[in-house]
């Protein structure tokens, strides 16, 4: 490509964010106890935690699919919502760490992952998420 945007191709930020959402969503839906143990190795997963991971897992899968199927204004709206969703996730992870509810390493990792997702959503939103 010569620097021009090709019609119908989504940005790397949109595709990256969609991939992360699909992977994390599938993990939450299909392997919630694995994720719970990654957050706290000493925790015995309770049914409420498993339910929450599955609930957010399917939500995250649907959000990822939206990025792959939405167009034009709907895609722009999906990305705006993504900035809010991932920004909220970032603040929540950081606050859990600062309050001592997560181990420092786990808090740093979850905050970093959420911050990368936020940055991808912002990048996709400001960089032209779909070329037409």
PDB file of C-alpha atoms in Angstrom:
ATOM      1  CA  UNK A   1       0.000   0.000   0.000  1.00  0.00           C
ATOM      2  CA  UNK A   2       1.192   3.512  -0.737  1.00  0.00           C
ATOM      3  CA  UNK A   3      -0.066   5.179   2.401  1.00  0.00           C
ATOM      4  CA  UNK A   4      -3.621   5.372   1.114  1.00  0.00           C
ATOM      5  CA  UNK A   5      -6.269   3.568   3.029  1.00  0.00           C
ATOM      6  CA  UNK A   6      -7.852   0.626   1.306  1.00  0.00           C
ATOM      7  CA  UNK A   7     -11.652   0.430   1.304  1.00  0.00           C
ATOM      8  CA  UNK A   8     -13.160  -2.055   3.731  1.00  0.00           C
ATOM      9  CA  UNK A   9     -10.010  -2.728   5.763  1.00  0.00           C
ATOM     10  CA  UNK A  10     -10.168  -2.146   9.499  1.00  0.00           C
ATOM     11  CA  UNK A  11      -7.294  -0.602  11.377  1.00  0.00           C
ATOM     12  CA  UNK A  12      -4.806  -2.714  13.290  1.00  0.00           C
ATOM     13  CA  UNK A  13      -6.135  -1.162  16.512  1.00  0.00           C
ATOM     14  CA  UNK A  14      -9.698  -2.332  15.771  1.00  0.00           C
ATOM     15  CA  UNK A  15      -8.543  -5.819  14.824  1.00  0.00           C
ATOM     16  CA  UNK A  16      -6.211  -6.034  17.813  1.00  0.00           C
ATOM     17  CA  UNK A  17      -8.911  -4.942  20.217  1.00  0.00           C
ATOM     18  CA  UNK A  18     -11.420  -7.351  18.653  1.00  0.00           C
ATOM     19  CA  UNK A  19      -8.917 -10.220  18.999  1.00  0.00           C
ATOM     20  CA  UNK A  20      -8.191  -9.404  22.631  1.00  0.00           C
ATOM     21  CA  UNK A  21     -11.908  -9.201  23.385  1.00  0.00           C
ATOM     22  CA  UNK A  22     -12.643 -12.510  21.687  1.00  0.00           C
ATOM     23  CA  UNK A  23      -9.764 -14.291  23.431  1.00  0.00           C
ATOM     24  CA  UNK A  24     -10.480 -12.877  26.891  1.00  0.00           C
ATOM     25  CA  UNK A  25     -14.211 -13.365  26.473  1.00  0.00           C
ATOM     26  CA  UNK A  26     -13.796 -16.987  25.469  1.00  0.00           C
ATOM     27  CA  UNK A  27     -11.472 -17.571  28.418  1.00  0.00           C
ATOM     28  CA  UNK A  28     -13.984 -16.011  30.812  1.00  0.00           C
ATOM     29  CA  UNK A  29     -16.865 -17.992  29.376  1.00  0.00           C
ATOM     30  CA  UNK A  30     -15.131 -21.358  28.976  1.00  0.00           C
ATOM     31  CA  UNK A  31     -12.431 -21.359  31.666  1.00  0.00           C
ATOM     32  CA  UNK A  32     -13.493 -19.045  34.490  1.00  0.00           C
ATOM     33  CA  UNK A  33     -11.747 -21.028  37.228  1.00  0.00           C
ATOM     34  CA  UNK A  34      -8.441 -20.761  35.364  1.00  0.00           C
ATOM     35  CA  UNK A  35      -8.788 -16.974  35.279  1.00  0.00           C
ATOM     36  CA  UNK A  36      -9.817 -16.828  38.926  1.00  0.00           C
ATOM     37  CA  UNK A  37      -6.714 -18.816  39.890  1.00  0.00           C
ATOM     38  CA  UNK A  38      -4.565 -16.444  37.817  1.00  0.00           C
ATOM     39  CA  UNK A  39      -5.926 -13.547  39.876  1.00  0.00           C
ATOM     40  CA  UNK A  40      -5.536 -15.334  43.205  1.00  0.00           C
ATOM     41  CA  UNK A  41      -3.810 -18.710  43.342  1.00  0.00           C
ATOM     42  CA  UNK A  42      -4.996 -19.370  46.882  1.00  0.00           C
ATOM     43  CA  UNK A  43      -8.640 -18.638  46.128  1.00  0.00           C
ATOM     44  CA  UNK A  44     -11.103 -21.466  45.771  1.00  0.00           C
ATOM     45  CA  UNK A  45     -13.487 -20.175  43.091  1.00  0.00           C
ATOM     46  CA  UNK A  46     -16.991 -19.703  44.410  1.00  0.00           C
ATOM     47  CA  UNK A  47     -20.079 -19.961  42.215  1.00  0.00           C
ATOM     48  CA  UNK A  48     -20.602 -16.182  42.199  1.00  0.00           C
ATOM     49  CA  UNK A  49     -17.105 -15.571  40.823  1.00  0.00           C
ATOM     50  CA  UNK A  50     -17.571 -18.246  38.146  1.00  0.00           C
ATOM     51  CA  UNK A  51     -20.911 -16.683  37.213  1.00  0.00           C
ATOM     52  CA  UNK A  52     -19.349 -13.207  36.977  1.00  0.00           C
ATOM     53  CA  UNK A  53     -16.539 -14.410  34.705  1.00  0.00           C
ATOM     54  CA  UNK A  54     -19.018 -16.191  32.437  1.00  0.00           C
ATOM     55  CA  UNK A  55     -21.323 -13.177  32.409  1.00  0.00           C
ATOM     56  CA  UNK A  56     -18.524 -10.825  31.402  1.00  0.00           C
ATOM     57  CA  UNK A  57     -17.082 -13.466  29.084  1.00  0.00           C
ATOM     58  CA  UNK A  58     -20.118 -13.548  26.842  1.00  0.00           C
ATOM     59  CA  UNK A  59     -20.391  -9.745  27.001  1.00  0.00           C
ATOM     60  CA  UNK A  60     -16.793  -9.439  25.906  1.00  0.00           C
ATOM     61  CA  UNK A  61     -17.243 -11.907  23.044  1.00  0.00           C
ATOM     62  CA  UNK A  62     -20.233  -9.935  21.769  1.00  0.00           C
ATOM     63  CA  UNK A  63     -18.259  -6.679  22.015  1.00  0.00           C
ATOM     64  CA  UNK A  64     -15.437  -8.255  20.003  1.00  0.00           C
ATOM     65  CA  UNK A  65     -17.827  -9.490  17.337  1.00  0.00           C
ATOM     66  CA  UNK A  66     -19.348  -6.004  17.124  1.00  0.00           C
ATOM     67  CA  UNK A  67     -15.952  -4.598  16.193  1.00  0.00           C
ATOM     68  CA  UNK A  68     -15.681  -7.106  13.364  1.00  0.00           C
ATOM     69  CA  UNK A  69     -19.199  -6.662  11.988  1.00  0.00           C
ATOM     70  CA  UNK A  70     -20.250  -3.062  12.657  1.00  0.00           C
ATOM     71  CA  UNK A  71     -19.805  -0.351  10.063  1.00  0.00           C
ATOM     72  CA  UNK A  72     -19.703   3.422   9.845  1.00  0.00           C
ATOM     73  CA  UNK A  73     -21.523   5.222  12.668  1.00  0.00           C
ATOM     74  CA  UNK A  74     -22.274   1.994  14.537  1.00  0.00           C
ATOM     75  CA  UNK A  75     -18.567   1.116  14.604  1.00  0.00           C
ATOM     76  CA  UNK A  76     -17.721   4.623  15.794  1.00  0.00           C
ATOM     77  CA  UNK A  77     -20.283   4.242  18.592  1.00  0.00           C
ATOM     78  CA  UNK A  78     -18.866   0.806  19.506  1.00  0.00           C
ATOM     79  CA  UNK A  79     -15.410   2.341  19.808  1.00  0.00           C
ATOM     80  CA  UNK A  80     -16.660   5.251  21.924  1.00  0.00           C
ATOM     81  CA  UNK A  81     -18.302   2.748  24.240  1.00  0.00           C
ATOM     82  CA  UNK A  82     -15.076   0.729  24.252  1.00  0.00           C
ATOM     83  CA  UNK A  83     -13.093   3.699  25.549  1.00  0.00           C
ATOM     84  CA  UNK A  84     -15.561   3.990  28.438  1.00  0.00           C
ATOM     85  CA  UNK A  85     -15.670   0.229  29.106  1.00  0.00           C
ATOM     86  CA  UNK A  86     -11.905  -0.284  29.043  1.00  0.00           C
ATOM     87  CA  UNK A  87     -11.202   2.966  30.857  1.00  0.00           C
ATOM     88  CA  UNK A  88     -13.528   1.820  33.637  1.00  0.00           C
ATOM     89  CA  UNK A  89     -11.797  -1.575  33.704  1.00  0.00           C
ATOM     90  CA  UNK A  90      -8.418   0.166  34.012  1.00  0.00           C
ATOM     91  CA  UNK A  91      -9.517   2.332  36.937  1.00  0.00           C
ATOM     92  CA  UNK A  92     -11.149  -0.646  38.666  1.00  0.00           C
ATOM     93  CA  UNK A  93      -8.024  -2.816  38.358  1.00  0.00           C
ATOM     94  CA  UNK A  94      -5.815   0.005  39.628  1.00  0.00           C
ATOM     95  CA  UNK A  95      -8.110   0.705  42.579  1.00  0.00           C
ATOM     96  CA  UNK A  96      -8.251  -2.976  43.531  1.00  0.00           C
ATOM     97  CA  UNK A  97      -4.468  -2.980  43.625  1.00  0.00           C
ATOM     98  CA  UNK A  98      -4.179   0.271  45.564  1.00  0.00           C
ATOM     99  CA  UNK A  99      -6.680  -0.978  48.140  1.00  0.00           C
ATOM    100  CA  UNK A 100      -4.836  -4.277  48.532  1.00  0.00           C
ATOM    101  CA  UNK A 101      -7.640  -6.432  47.122  1.00  0.00           C
ATOM    102  CA  UNK A 102      -5.300  -7.860  44.489  1.00  0.00           C
ATOM    103  CA  UNK A 103      -1.669  -8.849  44.847  1.00  0.00           C
ATOM    104  CA  UNK A 104       0.614  -6.078  43.521  1.00  0.00           C
ATOM    105  CA  UNK A 105       1.816  -8.132  40.547  1.00  0.00           C
ATOM    106  CA  UNK A 106      -1.729  -9.168  39.609  1.00  0.00           C
ATOM    107  CA  UNK A 107      -3.011  -5.611  39.996  1.00  0.00           C
ATOM    108  CA  UNK A 108      -0.212  -4.271  37.810  1.00  0.00           C
ATOM    109  CA  UNK A 109      -0.856  -6.889  35.132  1.00  0.00           C
ATOM    110  CA  UNK A 110      -4.632  -6.419  35.045  1.00  0.00           C
ATOM    111  CA  UNK A 111      -4.239  -2.642  35.030  1.00  0.00           C
ATOM    112  CA  UNK A 112      -1.737  -2.854  32.170  1.00  0.00           C
ATOM    113  CA  UNK A 113      -3.972  -5.163  30.111  1.00  0.00           C
ATOM    114  CA  UNK A 114      -6.950  -2.870  30.586  1.00  0.00           C
ATOM    115  CA  UNK A 115      -4.859   0.204  29.789  1.00  0.00           C
ATOM    116  CA  UNK A 116      -3.670  -1.390  26.527  1.00  0.00           C
ATOM    117  CA  UNK A 117      -7.300  -2.115  25.620  1.00  0.00           C
ATOM    118  CA  UNK A 118      -8.178   1.513  26.399  1.00  0.00           C
ATOM    119  CA  UNK A 119      -5.303   2.754  24.254  1.00  0.00           C
ATOM    120  CA  UNK A 120      -6.357   0.504  21.369  1.00  0.00           C
ATOM    121  CA  UNK A 121      -9.931   1.790  21.575  1.00  0.00           C
ATOM    122  CA  UNK A 122      -8.734   5.406  21.615  1.00  0.00           C
ATOM    123  CA  UNK A 123      -6.318   4.748  18.763  1.00  0.00           C
ATOM    124  CA  UNK A 124      -8.984   3.096  16.651  1.00  0.00           C
ATOM    125  CA  UNK A 125     -11.446   5.889  17.373  1.00  0.00           C
ATOM    126  CA  UNK A 126      -9.059   8.710  16.570  1.00  0.00           C
ATOM    127  CA  UNK A 127      -7.249   6.998  13.719  1.00  0.00           C
ATOM    128  CA  UNK A 128     -10.154   6.171  11.449  1.00  0.00           C
ATOM    129  CA  UNK A 129     -11.517   2.820  12.489  1.00  0.00           C
ATOM    130  CA  UNK A 130     -12.770   1.720   9.070  1.00  0.00           C
ATOM    131  CA  UNK A 131     -11.641   2.877   5.686  1.00  0.00           C
ATOM    132  CA  UNK A 132     -14.418   3.566   3.195  1.00  0.00           C
TER     133      UNK A 132
END
